[in-house]
Short mmCIF file of C-alpha atoms in Angstrom, two decimals:
data_model
loop_
_atom_site.label_atom_id
_atom_site.label_comp_id
_atom_site.label_asym_id
_atom_site.label_seq_id
_atom_site.Cartn_x
_atom_site.Cartn_y
_atom_site.Cartn_z
CA MET A 1 143.65 108.30 103.09
CA THR A 2 146.21 111.06 103.50
CA ASP A 3 146.09 114.27 105.63
CA GLN A 4 144.67 117.12 103.61
CA ASN A 5 143.07 120.59 104.21
CA VAL A 6 139.69 121.14 102.54
CA THR A 7 140.56 124.13 100.39
CA ALA A 8 138.91 127.52 100.04
CA ALA A 9 136.21 128.83 97.76
CA ALA A 10 133.46 131.34 98.33
CA ALA A 11 129.87 130.35 97.26
CA THR A 12 126.31 131.44 98.15
CA ASN A 13 123.95 128.64 97.40
CA SER A 14 123.52 126.00 100.10
CA PRO A 15 122.72 125.94 103.80
CA MET A 16 125.37 126.60 106.48
CA LYS A 17 128.13 127.33 103.98
CA LYS A 18 131.17 128.96 105.57
CA LEU A 19 134.15 130.83 104.17
CA LYS A 20 137.32 128.78 104.16
CA GLU A 21 141.00 129.37 104.75
CA GLY A 22 143.49 128.81 102.06
CA ASP A 23 146.06 126.01 102.13
CA ASP A 24 148.44 128.23 104.11
CA ASN A 25 145.84 128.49 106.94
CA ASN A 26 146.53 132.18 107.26
CA ASN A 27 143.91 133.61 104.84
CA ALA A 28 140.59 134.85 106.05
CA VAL A 29 137.60 136.63 104.58
CA ASN A 30 135.79 139.13 106.83
CA GLY A 31 137.64 137.66 109.73
CA VAL A 32 135.99 134.27 109.31
CA LYS A 33 138.32 131.23 109.33
CA SER A 34 137.64 127.57 108.90
CA ILE A 35 140.13 124.84 109.15
CA SER A 36 137.96 121.85 108.27
CA SER A 37 140.08 118.86 107.39
CA VAL A 38 140.26 115.10 106.65
CA ILE A 39 142.79 113.27 108.82
CA PRO A 40 143.08 109.43 108.57
CA GLY A 41 139.66 108.12 109.48
CA TRP A 42 138.00 111.43 110.52
CA PHE A 43 136.44 114.60 109.04
CA SER A 44 136.48 117.59 111.43
CA GLU A 45 134.68 120.92 110.89
CA ILE A 46 136.36 123.79 112.74
CA SER A 47 135.57 127.47 112.30
CA THR A 48 135.98 130.78 114.20
CA MET A 49 132.18 131.13 113.65
CA TRP A 50 131.95 128.69 116.60
CA PRO A 51 135.27 129.15 118.44
CA GLY A 52 136.38 126.60 120.95
CA GLU A 53 134.44 123.67 119.57
CA ALA A 54 134.40 121.27 116.60
CA HIS A 55 132.31 118.47 115.15
CA SER A 56 133.84 115.26 113.79
CA LEU A 57 132.47 112.31 111.86
CA LYS A 58 134.28 109.01 111.27
CA VAL A 59 135.02 108.55 107.58
CA GLU A 60 134.70 105.09 106.08
CA LYS A 61 135.39 106.04 102.47
CA ILE A 62 135.71 109.23 100.34
CA LEU A 63 133.34 108.72 97.42
CA PHE A 64 133.91 111.95 95.45
CA GLN A 65 136.24 114.97 95.45
CA GLY A 66 136.13 117.82 92.94
CA LYS A 67 136.50 121.55 92.50
CA SER A 68 133.72 123.46 90.69
CA ASP A 69 133.97 126.95 89.49
CA TYR A 70 132.68 128.12 92.96
CA GLN A 71 133.75 125.67 95.66
CA ASP A 72 135.33 122.37 96.65
CA VAL A 73 132.90 119.48 96.66
CA MET A 74 133.28 116.19 98.59
CA VAL A 75 131.15 113.23 99.44
CA PHE A 76 132.11 110.66 101.96
CA GLN A 77 130.57 107.59 103.60
CA SER A 78 130.39 108.15 107.32
CA ALA A 79 130.20 105.51 110.00
CA THR A 80 126.97 106.81 111.58
CA TYR A 81 125.23 109.33 109.33
CA GLY A 82 125.35 107.66 105.94
CA LYS A 83 126.68 109.63 102.96
CA VAL A 84 127.78 113.26 103.74
CA LEU A 85 127.92 116.20 101.29
CA VAL A 86 130.63 118.70 102.11
CA LEU A 87 131.13 122.02 100.30
CA ASP A 88 134.18 124.14 101.10
CA GLY A 89 134.80 122.02 104.11
CA VAL A 90 131.32 122.52 105.65
CA ILE A 91 128.81 119.71 106.05
CA GLN A 92 125.70 120.52 103.95
CA LEU A 93 123.69 117.41 104.56
CA THR A 94 123.83 113.76 105.66
CA GLU A 95 121.54 110.97 104.68
CA ARG A 96 120.54 110.48 108.33
CA ASP A 97 119.42 114.00 109.33
CA GLU A 98 118.85 115.99 106.16
CA CYS A 99 115.11 115.49 106.58
CA ALA A 100 115.07 117.82 109.66
CA TYR A 101 116.33 120.72 107.59
CA GLN A 102 114.68 120.02 104.18
CA GLU A 103 111.24 119.31 105.55
CA MET A 104 111.08 122.18 107.96
CA ILE A 105 112.41 124.92 105.69
CA THR A 106 109.79 123.84 103.13
CA HIS A 107 106.69 122.94 105.08
CA LEU A 108 106.83 125.72 107.71
CA PRO A 109 105.99 128.27 104.92
CA LEU A 110 103.98 126.05 102.50
CA CYS A 111 101.69 124.56 105.18
CA SER A 112 100.91 128.12 106.48
CA ILE A 113 99.08 129.36 103.32
CA PRO A 114 96.20 127.74 101.45
CA ASN A 115 96.87 126.15 98.02
CA PRO A 116 100.38 127.44 97.12
CA LYS A 117 100.68 127.26 93.32
CA LYS A 118 104.03 128.72 92.29
CA VAL A 119 107.21 128.44 94.42
CA LEU A 120 110.81 129.72 93.89
CA VAL A 121 113.78 128.02 95.51
CA ILE A 122 116.97 129.99 95.72
CA GLY A 123 119.98 127.58 96.18
CA GLY A 124 119.14 124.11 97.36
CA GLY A 125 121.20 122.42 94.59
CA ASP A 126 121.00 119.06 96.32
CA GLY A 127 117.31 118.88 95.48
CA GLY A 128 115.99 118.22 98.96
CA VAL A 129 113.79 121.32 99.10
CA LEU A 130 112.42 120.43 95.65
CA ARG A 131 111.53 116.99 96.94
CA GLU A 132 109.58 118.55 99.79
CA VAL A 133 107.83 121.17 97.72
CA ALA A 134 106.66 118.33 95.36
CA ARG A 135 104.65 116.87 98.21
CA HIS A 136 102.10 119.73 97.87
CA SER A 137 99.61 118.73 95.22
CA SER A 138 98.38 122.32 94.80
CA VAL A 139 101.71 123.45 93.46
CA GLU A 140 101.67 123.92 89.72
CA HIS A 141 105.21 125.27 89.08
CA ILE A 142 108.51 125.23 90.84
CA ASP A 143 111.54 127.39 89.80
CA ILE A 144 114.88 126.64 91.29
CA CYS A 145 118.00 128.78 90.83
CA GLU A 146 121.21 127.17 91.83
CA ILE A 147 124.61 128.56 90.85
CA ASP A 148 126.73 125.40 90.90
CA LYS A 149 125.95 122.68 88.49
CA MET A 150 128.48 120.30 90.03
CA VAL A 151 126.43 120.27 93.26
CA ILE A 152 123.32 119.21 91.26
CA ASP A 153 125.21 116.46 89.37
CA VAL A 154 126.97 115.14 92.46
CA SER A 155 123.67 115.09 94.42
CA LYS A 156 121.87 113.21 91.64
CA GLU A 157 124.61 110.55 91.64
CA HIS A 158 125.23 110.14 95.33
CA PHE A 159 121.98 111.30 96.96
CA PRO A 160 119.21 110.03 94.69
CA ASP A 161 116.63 109.97 97.47
CA VAL A 162 117.33 113.70 98.08
CA ALA A 163 117.73 114.78 94.41
CA ILE A 164 114.53 112.99 93.36
CA GLY A 165 112.77 116.43 93.32
CA TYR A 166 114.46 117.19 90.01
CA LYS A 167 112.42 114.48 88.44
CA ASP A 168 109.12 116.26 89.13
CA PRO A 169 107.68 117.64 85.75
CA ARG A 170 106.67 120.86 87.56
CA VAL A 171 110.37 121.81 88.21
CA THR A 172 112.23 124.31 85.95
CA LEU A 173 116.01 124.47 86.78
CA HIS A 174 117.91 127.78 86.28
CA VAL A 175 121.67 127.50 86.68
CA GLY A 176 122.88 130.91 87.71
CA ASP A 177 122.93 133.63 90.32
CA GLY A 178 119.83 133.60 92.53
CA VAL A 179 120.11 137.23 93.48
CA ALA A 180 120.06 138.33 89.84
CA PHE A 181 117.19 135.84 89.11
CA LEU A 182 115.13 137.23 91.86
CA LYS A 183 115.66 140.84 90.82
CA ALA A 184 114.42 139.93 87.38
CA ALA A 185 111.39 137.98 88.62
CA GLN A 186 107.95 139.38 87.70
CA GLU A 187 106.25 141.28 90.52
CA GLY A 188 103.80 139.32 92.56
CA SER A 189 104.55 136.11 90.67
CA TYR A 190 105.29 133.64 93.56
CA ASP A 191 103.20 132.30 96.35
CA ALA A 192 106.39 131.31 98.28
CA VAL A 193 110.10 131.91 98.09
CA ILE A 194 112.40 129.50 99.92
CA VAL A 195 116.05 130.66 100.32
CA ASP A 196 118.31 127.79 101.07
CA SER A 197 121.27 130.04 101.61
CA SER A 198 124.64 130.22 103.04
CA ASP A 199 125.65 132.19 106.16
CA PRO A 200 125.31 136.01 106.11
CA ILE A 201 129.05 136.46 106.18
CA GLY A 202 131.23 137.43 103.22
CA PRO A 203 129.69 136.90 99.71
CA ALA A 204 126.36 135.76 101.05
CA GLU A 205 125.98 138.75 103.22
CA GLU A 206 123.65 140.55 100.72
CA LEU A 207 121.17 137.72 101.05
CA PHE A 208 120.30 138.96 104.58
CA LYS A 209 120.21 142.64 103.81
CA LYS A 210 117.28 144.89 103.03
CA PRO A 211 117.76 145.09 99.28
CA PHE A 212 117.51 141.27 98.93
CA PHE A 213 114.47 141.07 101.13
CA GLU A 214 112.88 143.83 99.19
CA SER A 215 113.42 141.79 95.95
CA VAL A 216 111.84 138.80 97.67
CA ALA A 217 108.80 140.87 98.88
CA LYS A 218 108.38 142.34 95.40
CA ALA A 219 108.32 138.83 93.77
CA LEU A 220 105.71 137.60 96.22
CA ARG A 221 101.92 137.97 95.81
CA PRO A 222 100.04 139.76 98.58
CA GLY A 223 100.08 137.37 101.49
CA GLY A 224 102.89 135.38 99.96
CA VAL A 225 105.56 133.91 102.21
CA MET A 226 109.36 133.71 102.45
CA CYS A 227 111.43 131.23 104.50
CA THR A 228 115.22 131.53 104.74
CA GLN A 229 117.69 129.80 106.97
CA ALA A 230 118.54 132.07 109.91
CA GLU A 231 121.42 130.63 111.87
CA SER A 232 121.63 129.05 115.36
CA ILE A 233 120.24 130.57 118.51
CA TRP A 234 123.16 129.14 120.43
CA LEU A 235 125.86 130.69 118.28
CA HIS A 236 124.65 133.68 116.39
CA MET A 237 122.03 135.73 118.24
CA ASN A 238 123.76 138.92 117.03
CA ILE A 239 123.25 137.84 113.44
CA ILE A 240 119.74 136.84 114.07
CA GLU A 241 118.91 140.20 115.59
CA GLY A 242 120.00 141.88 112.40
CA ILE A 243 117.97 139.50 110.20
CA VAL A 244 114.84 140.10 112.33
CA GLU A 245 115.35 143.82 112.17
CA ASN A 246 115.71 143.91 108.36
CA CYS A 247 112.77 141.63 107.85
CA ARG A 248 110.47 143.68 110.12
CA GLU A 249 111.38 146.79 108.05
CA VAL A 250 110.53 145.16 104.74
CA PHE A 251 107.68 142.65 105.32
CA LYS A 252 104.41 144.21 106.35
CA GLY A 253 102.65 140.93 107.13
CA SER A 254 103.86 138.40 109.68
CA VAL A 255 107.48 138.01 110.84
CA ASN A 256 108.44 134.97 112.85
CA TYR A 257 111.47 132.97 113.87
CA ALA A 258 111.43 129.19 114.11
CA TRP A 259 114.06 126.54 114.68
CA THR A 260 114.84 122.79 114.35
CA THR A 261 117.45 120.31 115.37
CA VAL A 262 120.01 119.06 112.86
CA PRO A 263 122.78 117.07 114.69
CA THR A 264 125.47 117.66 112.08
CA TYR A 265 125.08 121.42 111.93
CA PRO A 266 127.12 123.50 114.48
CA SER A 267 125.34 123.44 117.89
CA GLY A 268 122.87 120.91 116.49
CA VAL A 269 120.42 123.75 115.81
CA ILE A 270 119.39 125.82 112.83
CA GLY A 271 116.80 128.55 112.57
CA PHE A 272 114.39 129.89 109.95
CA MET A 273 113.03 133.40 109.28
CA LEU A 274 109.47 133.30 108.10
CA CYS A 275 107.82 136.41 106.63
CA SER A 276 104.77 137.33 104.71
CA THR A 277 103.86 140.31 102.57
CA GLU A 278 100.94 142.58 103.25
CA GLY A 279 97.62 141.04 102.31
CA PRO A 280 95.70 137.95 103.47
CA GLU A 281 96.80 137.21 107.09
CA VAL A 282 99.39 134.44 107.53
CA ASP A 283 99.56 132.72 110.97
CA PHE A 284 102.78 130.73 110.73
CA LYS A 285 102.29 129.18 114.15
CA ASN A 286 99.05 127.39 113.18
CA PRO A 287 99.36 125.39 109.91
CA ILE A 288 96.20 125.41 107.78
CA ASN A 289 97.43 123.36 104.72
CA GLN A 290 97.99 119.68 105.41
CA ILE A 291 100.21 117.56 103.17
CA ASP A 292 98.20 114.93 101.37
CA VAL A 293 100.80 112.24 101.00
CA GLN A 294 98.52 110.07 98.84
CA GLU A 295 98.46 112.83 96.17
CA ASN A 296 102.28 113.25 95.90
CA GLN A 297 103.05 113.53 92.21
CA ILE A 298 106.47 111.85 92.72
CA LYS A 299 105.18 108.29 93.46
CA SER A 300 108.59 107.02 94.69
CA ILE A 301 109.09 109.86 97.23
CA VAL A 302 110.06 108.71 100.70
CA PRO A 303 107.55 109.31 103.50
CA LEU A 304 107.90 112.32 105.73
CA LYS A 305 110.56 111.57 108.46
CA PHE A 306 110.53 114.68 110.66
CA TYR A 307 107.76 117.21 109.92
CA ASN A 308 104.23 116.96 111.40
CA GLN A 309 101.67 119.50 112.61
CA GLU A 310 102.74 119.24 116.27
CA ILE A 311 106.36 119.92 115.46
CA HIS A 312 105.31 122.76 113.18
CA ALA A 313 103.65 124.55 116.10
CA ALA A 314 106.52 123.71 118.44
CA ALA A 315 109.21 125.16 116.14
CA PHE A 316 108.00 128.69 117.08
CA CYS A 317 108.46 128.13 120.83
CA LEU A 318 111.62 129.91 121.67
CA PRO A 319 113.91 129.72 124.75
CA SER A 320 113.60 132.84 126.89
CA PHE A 321 117.00 134.36 125.95
CA ALA A 322 116.12 134.23 122.21
CA LYS A 323 112.52 135.31 122.74
CA ARG A 324 113.59 138.43 124.55
CA VAL A 325 115.86 139.50 121.74
CA ILE A 326 113.50 138.72 118.92
CA GLU A 327 110.40 140.18 120.64
CA SER A 328 112.39 143.38 121.47
CA LYS A 329 112.74 144.00 117.72
CA ALA A 330 108.99 143.74 117.35
CA GLU A 331 108.51 146.46 119.90
CA ASN A 332 110.98 148.93 118.39
#
């Protein structure tokens, strides 16, 4: 294994994606720099989005390296977290802790409404969100729009327990731009939209602005729900404040912030913005739609590892510093 920088590409389709420096380590987009790298035996993720800290995993073997039209793709076997998917130098998922993200971003919204039937996933090319949506026997159709086919193919090969969602007959895959797909969606056509997005910096910034949220709201039925990743309360309260403000201006139903723990994400925490459109009331904090595991249509799907009703309710309990900021937006 030789020293190498993980090179740069901008993309907008998976959780916690960051903008990378070029090989000269001098380029930056919107002031965001990352210098994630593989040195003999270790992968380290370093970025000015979390200055003064880094997270490293011991590498046993690099299993795949490639460059798609959008980003650099790498898979390696780690010593403690199993296989790891890295896009543009940023850890997207590991076999050990992916359940905490995939299960929560999916079941927080879907367990909050009765009998969801039609679901749209923006991003999520690894297939983990699909796997979780497929647990809901009421769902009749699942659209997924992912821009990078290499991510899909690599995930199917190296993360079959995650990408198993693609095998569900209810899934229709659309390879392309999720923003354009959503704009073209029929009004009121979805019960839920799950946005498995990158950070709201650079090319993905529009995914957290009012026009995008307006497209989501338009595509949802009355009382329909959206869930999008919404950064870490330990690192990005200024970003979260803007997301909350935009969502409260657009969504006329419920607007809530929840969070979960993912050890291999920066700070070990990631949040979710959950919103509903005007219509039947949605109480995100009290789930009403239990998952019937016995009726899963993918018979080989793995059991739930993280999500349960107790952790659903607890996800909305915020530390005081975050609660003050988020609730202040509700009062304005």
